[in-house]
Amino acid sequence: MPKPLIPLILRFGDIGAEMLPLVGGKAANLGVLTTAGFPVPPGLCVTTEAYRRVAERAGLEGVLAALATTASGDVPALNALAAKARGLVLTAPVPDDIASAVRDSADGPVAVRSSATAEDLPHASFAGQQDTHLNVIGADAVLDAVRRCWASLWTDRAVAYRAANGIGHDTVRLAVVVQEMVQSEVAGVMFTANPVTGRRREAVIDASPGLGEAVVSGAVNPDHFVVDTATGRITERRLGDKRLAVRSMAGGGVEHVEAPASPTASPESAGSAESTESACVTDAQLAALAALGDRVERHYGAPQDTEWAIDAGGVLWLTQSRPITTLHPIPHHAEPSASPSPAAGGTGAGETGARGFEPDGTRVYFCFSLAQGLYRPITPMGMSAFRLLSSSAFGILGIPVADRVAGAPVIAESGGRLFFDVTGLMRGRVGRVAFPRVLDVMEARSAKVLRGLLDDPRFSVTQPSLRPPLRRAVRIASRFRVPRRAVRALVNPASAHRDVELLDARLRRELAAPGDATPAQRLDHVERVLSRQIFPLLPTIAPAAAAGFVMLGLAAKALGDRARPGELQTVLRGLPHNVTTEMDLALWRLATRVREDSESASLLLGTPAAELAERFRAGSLPGVAQRGLADFLSVYGVRAVAEIDLGLPRWSEDPTHIIGVLANYLRLEDPALAPDALFAKGAAEAVLMIKTLSGRAGGVRGRFVRFALGRTRALAGLREMPKYAMVTALAAMRAELLAVGAELAARGPLSRADDVFFLTFREARAALADLPAGETPAPAARETSDPATAGHVPGTGPDLVSAPARTVTSPSGGAARLAPAEIVARRREEAARELRRRHVPRVLLSDGTEPEAVSVRAPVDGELTGTPASAGTVTGVARVVLDPVGAHLEPGEILVCPSTDPGWTPLFLTAGGLVMEMGGANSHGAVVAREYGIPAVVGVSGATEHIVTGQEITVDGASGVVTT
């Protein structure tokens, strides 16, 4: 049977979303929009089959092989390879049938646009990375434009973008869109959600006379409008000077036409009749645009970045639509689907069902991940662990959880980060005061953001009574004997230290499942420990440390103004009994022993940490280093970077990081900077300060201050112990899950043991249930439902009873679901994308708004103002660049320039921020800045004149202010 012919040309009406590999992202979207009845100018697509055949003749194999081994940060090497690839494609012969098909597609003035298979995707827009040619007239001109589009797959900017986003160069193909040219009177771009604040259901429109290229490229300061999609009300109106228009020429091509300056509207005139006199679009046209954007968003189920044009007859055309890739997804409460879509995680896809659109109103989400200093995404199994822990926490609070595996209703996740729904706290009389105060200590910026929401009527107090939280606090204090533990610690601090040591030993001894447990029993054991036994440890450990800090507060009150600013903080220096400090000192003592052994010291100083880790696992390090590191890891191997995620390896599994730290300790030459010397110095200063403060107070007051501060030093160091106990338990549960993963890898469903951390508990259980007949594990051990066992320490009572393993169905209720290996592969890709996310909001509302990006303040002297383009704040050295050719940016420098087009993109890889004289929030520079996560302000008049290279400036991408 002959192989079916792959088409070279497809009309928009014949293109479906499933044809992405054949037509690329842009053409696929235009086909979908055309079929759905949107006003898309007619056109066709020269498919990737044409490019494939031309590329084969070009001989790109050597370039592709070299690119595969070139680091993403090696820009000169990438540029050289890109130039070679471009040259090969431009000179490759075009087969006659392809040339004929392309020439036949030329019918009147057309726009010729690139459409790559890695383009307009939910996680990467590739905005402006390939070429577009406007007002192309004639068959030969169209063929030449198509050839140049093919070659633009290999521009410096496109190659650098793919490298930065981890997209294989050998996986990308290019199709070309040939579309009827709209000779627009006015055109521009429209985001159906605010790309700066994140607010959904808010159309952000930039418009300028002529073709839309002026707005997209950032060559003009456009008119800027914000429209409330639900009501059609124009909430913001800021008119640009519109000094430049791009217009079609009669013989083909375009020209840039200078226009006289037009008056601009001040922010105060927004919405007034006077402010519309020089606008290039009418209010009726803005309403039509917002309505069109709403239809497009609803069709795709996610916010869209669109391009539009209005012709001389007043007809509104939609020329492009793609997902907005830079919005942080709205947190969702449900567990991830067992069949995640390729777009899942960080794309905003499927947001029409988000919590923010439900009748219960806007929710407030606090990012717990950031509060813990964790910017990277949490593994799916790590997130499942937090859901189980939340069930335990709510159980302690006396609030039943319907599904302990799904977790407490406050648990939400977004982009792989853990969020808490704190709306209830914000609406409670106690919570809105207490929660920000807690954050003042751990995450002050989040506290400030939350306090900024207190006057928002959406979060007014609905729980005014103090009785429920007080009753709950009393019940918990009574159940866990909190007052008794605190008083006992104050009377005899040594008893608190003994209790902690015994607890640590018991955790290490009793948390493991029986050696002969089946995989399903191990999974049950992990679920039970996480949902029943870890969280109750915290109120048993925390009272001692809390008592120490209470004494610090009482001492402060007793001293009053006798204590000068900062003196009481001195008392906390060099605190004993801090498990983290003890770990650091233990590593320093190991470094001291290694330094005294010339063989060990020489090896550690001259060998990469990864190689040293391999030698340690093989037992081939010199004796002093091998034994010392083994001893250290026997105590502290449960720790890790990002250790609250049990999906990440512990130091005992991969000691590369800690070996690197050890080697750095060996390079420390100044004895005065040694950790033990600094600790001893801090402790001595603290003891002296207690003596000074108690003497200053004098008499009975002085004796009380001495006692209180002495107890502070004896107990406050235990503050790290609750988290350490939890990390110890998580490490033990990780070991159990690795055993489950090893079984699944040995018997087929997974490729390797640690794949299990990219499944949820339900999915891991389903994978066990799906093992081939005759190999199904023995009946799983289940926890008893007897509430008397809830919260007990492991090993102190009956823990397990026999019950069959559970199964799980797909979200649709049927038996069909993705294979575990496919779920893992997709989620690993998703995690890799999320690792590149450079901005995570501290607080996020369920309508997508990031409150921190909304709090705009009035400018003061020494500030330049413009349009907010990419949220975030950065302070750094400015680098004024007028031409990107030959320009060099040191990492972290802030790029200050008149404007940008795609040719500037490589500079963005090292830029710490962006200031641009021209452009709007939707121009190319702004889009790329948001994708790279760098703060940006655009439309800053005279930026390259007022700012000089080497000057330190601060860019606030949320307020649109540049401080010089």
PDB file of C-alpha atoms in Angstrom, residues 600-717:
ATOM      1  CA  SER A 600      42.399  14.196  51.918  1.00  0.00           C
ATOM      2  CA  ALA A 601      42.888  17.969  51.712  1.00  0.00           C
ATOM      3  CA  SER A 602      44.696  17.799  48.366  1.00  0.00           C
ATOM      4  CA  LEU A 603      42.008  15.585  46.856  1.00  0.00           C
ATOM      5  CA  LEU A 604      39.068  17.700  48.044  1.00  0.00           C
ATOM      6  CA  LEU A 605      40.661  20.951  46.889  1.00  0.00           C
ATOM      7  CA  GLY A 606      41.535  19.673  43.434  1.00  0.00           C
ATOM      8  CA  THR A 607      38.626  17.424  42.465  1.00  0.00           C
ATOM      9  CA  PRO A 608      35.060  18.354  41.338  1.00  0.00           C
ATOM     10  CA  ALA A 609      32.441  17.716  44.011  1.00  0.00           C
ATOM     11  CA  ALA A 610      30.448  15.371  41.767  1.00  0.00           C
ATOM     12  CA  GLU A 611      33.490  13.143  41.270  1.00  0.00           C
ATOM     13  CA  LEU A 612      34.195  13.185  45.015  1.00  0.00           C
ATOM     14  CA  ALA A 613      30.595  12.106  45.675  1.00  0.00           C
ATOM     15  CA  GLU A 614      31.041   9.140  43.333  1.00  0.00           C
ATOM     16  CA  ARG A 615      34.246   8.148  45.099  1.00  0.00           C
ATOM     17  CA  PHE A 616      32.536   8.430  48.487  1.00  0.00           C
ATOM     18  CA  ARG A 617      29.736   6.131  47.365  1.00  0.00           C
ATOM     19  CA  ALA A 618      32.389   3.709  46.117  1.00  0.00           C
ATOM     20  CA  GLY A 619      34.229   3.943  49.461  1.00  0.00           C
ATOM     21  CA  SER A 620      37.441   5.092  47.764  1.00  0.00           C
ATOM     22  CA  LEU A 621      38.098   8.448  49.433  1.00  0.00           C
ATOM     23  CA  PRO A 622      41.155   8.696  51.717  1.00  0.00           C
ATOM     24  CA  GLY A 623      40.413   7.261  55.135  1.00  0.00           C
ATOM     25  CA  VAL A 624      40.049  10.534  57.049  1.00  0.00           C
ATOM     26  CA  ALA A 625      37.648  11.998  54.492  1.00  0.00           C
ATOM     27  CA  GLN A 626      35.701   8.757  53.966  1.00  0.00           C
ATOM     28  CA  ARG A 627      35.153   8.033  57.667  1.00  0.00           C
ATOM     29  CA  GLY A 628      34.543  11.671  58.585  1.00  0.00           C
ATOM     30  CA  LEU A 629      31.958  12.213  55.871  1.00  0.00           C
ATOM     31  CA  ALA A 630      30.234   8.915  56.700  1.00  0.00           C
ATOM     32  CA  ASP A 631      30.011   9.923  60.370  1.00  0.00           C
ATOM     33  CA  PHE A 632      28.629  13.340  59.457  1.00  0.00           C
ATOM     34  CA  LEU A 633      26.003  11.888  57.123  1.00  0.00           C
ATOM     35  CA  SER A 634      24.955   9.290  59.674  1.00  0.00           C
ATOM     36  CA  VAL A 635      23.627  12.195  61.727  1.00  0.00           C
ATOM     37  CA  TYR A 636      22.793  14.886  59.189  1.00  0.00           C
ATOM     38  CA  GLY A 637      22.258  12.870  56.010  1.00  0.00           C
ATOM     39  CA  VAL A 638      18.510  13.340  56.401  1.00  0.00           C
ATOM     40  CA  ARG A 639      18.918  16.954  55.339  1.00  0.00           C
ATOM     41  CA  ALA A 640      18.929  18.364  51.819  1.00  0.00           C
ATOM     42  CA  VAL A 641      18.561  21.516  49.820  1.00  0.00           C
ATOM     43  CA  ALA A 642      14.791  22.177  49.534  1.00  0.00           C
ATOM     44  CA  GLU A 643      14.389  19.501  52.181  1.00  0.00           C
ATOM     45  CA  ILE A 644      10.684  20.054  52.829  1.00  0.00           C
ATOM     46  CA  ASP A 645      10.062  18.270  49.519  1.00  0.00           C
ATOM     47  CA  LEU A 646      10.443  14.552  50.185  1.00  0.00           C
ATOM     48  CA  GLY A 647      10.745  14.069  46.436  1.00  0.00           C
ATOM     49  CA  LEU A 648      14.277  15.484  46.445  1.00  0.00           C
ATOM     50  CA  PRO A 649      17.386  13.441  47.340  1.00  0.00           C
ATOM     51  CA  ARG A 650      18.825  13.662  50.847  1.00  0.00           C
ATOM     52  CA  TRP A 651      22.540  14.302  51.430  1.00  0.00           C
ATOM     53  CA  SER A 652      22.915  10.660  52.391  1.00  0.00           C
ATOM     54  CA  GLU A 653      21.851   9.755  48.840  1.00  0.00           C
ATOM     55  CA  ASP A 654      23.742  12.496  47.017  1.00  0.00           C
ATOM     56  CA  PRO A 655      26.422  14.260  49.087  1.00  0.00           C
ATOM     57  CA  THR A 656      27.666  16.416  46.186  1.00  0.00           C
ATOM     58  CA  HIS A 657      26.423  19.660  47.707  1.00  0.00           C
ATOM     59  CA  ILE A 658      27.770  19.065  51.179  1.00  0.00           C
ATOM     60  CA  ILE A 659      31.139  17.947  49.795  1.00  0.00           C
ATOM     61  CA  GLY A 660      31.309  21.227  47.880  1.00  0.00           C
ATOM     62  CA  VAL A 661      30.658  23.143  51.111  1.00  0.00           C
ATOM     63  CA  LEU A 662      33.317  21.098  52.858  1.00  0.00           C
ATOM     64  CA  ALA A 663      35.837  21.968  50.143  1.00  0.00           C
ATOM     65  CA  ASN A 664      34.989  25.658  50.510  1.00  0.00           C
ATOM     66  CA  TYR A 665      35.642  25.406  54.253  1.00  0.00           C
ATOM     67  CA  LEU A 666      39.121  24.122  53.405  1.00  0.00           C
ATOM     68  CA  ARG A 667      39.753  27.310  51.429  1.00  0.00           C
ATOM     69  CA  LEU A 668      39.006  29.499  54.435  1.00  0.00           C
ATOM     70  CA  GLU A 669      42.402  30.872  55.467  1.00  0.00           C
ATOM     71  CA  ASP A 670      41.556  33.515  58.087  1.00  0.00           C
ATOM     72  CA  PRO A 671      41.151  31.827  61.513  1.00  0.00           C
ATOM     73  CA  ALA A 672      39.034  34.746  62.718  1.00  0.00           C
ATOM     74  CA  LEU A 673      36.397  33.866  60.098  1.00  0.00           C
ATOM     75  CA  ALA A 674      36.205  30.194  61.055  1.00  0.00           C
ATOM     76  CA  PRO A 675      32.643  29.143  61.993  1.00  0.00           C
ATOM     77  CA  ASP A 676      33.608  27.905  65.452  1.00  0.00           C
ATOM     78  CA  ALA A 677      35.466  31.151  66.180  1.00  0.00           C
ATOM     79  CA  LEU A 678      32.518  33.247  65.028  1.00  0.00           C
ATOM     80  CA  PHE A 679      30.108  31.152  67.066  1.00  0.00           C
ATOM     81  CA  ALA A 680      32.235  31.446  70.186  1.00  0.00           C
ATOM     82  CA  LYS A 681      32.600  35.177  69.677  1.00  0.00           C
ATOM     83  CA  GLY A 682      28.835  35.593  69.302  1.00  0.00           C
ATOM     84  CA  ALA A 683      28.162  33.511  72.420  1.00  0.00           C
ATOM     85  CA  ALA A 684      30.633  35.584  74.444  1.00  0.00           C
ATOM     86  CA  GLU A 685      29.005  38.809  73.254  1.00  0.00           C
ATOM     87  CA  ALA A 686      25.586  37.439  74.240  1.00  0.00           C
ATOM     88  CA  VAL A 687      26.731  36.515  77.757  1.00  0.00           C
ATOM     89  CA  LEU A 688      28.322  39.932  78.180  1.00  0.00           C
ATOM     90  CA  MET A 689      25.138  41.638  76.966  1.00  0.00           C
ATOM     91  CA  ILE A 690      23.034  39.750  79.534  1.00  0.00           C
ATOM     92  CA  LYS A 691      25.397  40.947  82.230  1.00  0.00           C
ATOM     93  CA  THR A 692      25.239  44.513  80.901  1.00  0.00           C
ATOM     94  CA  LEU A 693      21.448  44.632  80.626  1.00  0.00           C
ATOM     95  CA  SER A 694      20.795  43.048  84.015  1.00  0.00           C
ATOM     96  CA  GLY A 695      23.264  45.444  85.617  1.00  0.00           C
ATOM     97  CA  ARG A 696      21.634  48.381  83.893  1.00  0.00           C
ATOM     98  CA  ALA A 697      18.219  47.327  85.219  1.00  0.00           C
ATOM     99  CA  GLY A 698      19.529  46.683  88.758  1.00  0.00           C
ATOM    100  CA  GLY A 699      17.871  45.171  91.822  1.00  0.00           C
ATOM    101  CA  VAL A 700      15.016  42.682  91.536  1.00  0.00           C
ATOM    102  CA  ARG A 701      14.338  43.824  87.979  1.00  0.00           C
ATOM    103  CA  GLY A 702      17.938  43.099  87.041  1.00  0.00           C
ATOM    104  CA  ARG A 703      17.813  39.624  88.561  1.00  0.00           C
ATOM    105  CA  PHE A 704      14.645  38.870  86.605  1.00  0.00           C
ATOM    106  CA  VAL A 705      16.234  40.128  83.380  1.00  0.00           C
ATOM    107  CA  ARG A 706      19.273  37.907  83.992  1.00  0.00           C
ATOM    108  CA  PHE A 707      17.053  34.877  84.645  1.00  0.00           C
ATOM    109  CA  ALA A 708      14.770  35.558  81.652  1.00  0.00           C
ATOM    110  CA  LEU A 709      17.583  36.107  79.185  1.00  0.00           C
ATOM    111  CA  GLY A 710      19.453  33.099  80.536  1.00  0.00           C
ATOM    112  CA  ARG A 711      16.401  30.957  79.837  1.00  0.00           C
ATOM    113  CA  THR A 712      16.136  32.536  76.396  1.00  0.00           C
ATOM    114  CA  ARG A 713      19.629  31.346  75.559  1.00  0.00           C
ATOM    115  CA  ALA A 714      18.989  27.922  77.072  1.00  0.00           C
ATOM    116  CA  LEU A 715      15.746  27.295  75.146  1.00  0.00           C
ATOM    117  CA  ALA A 716      15.459  29.512  72.063  1.00  0.00           C
ATOM    118  CA  GLY A 717      17.935  27.389  70.127  1.00  0.00           C
TER     119      GLY A 717
END
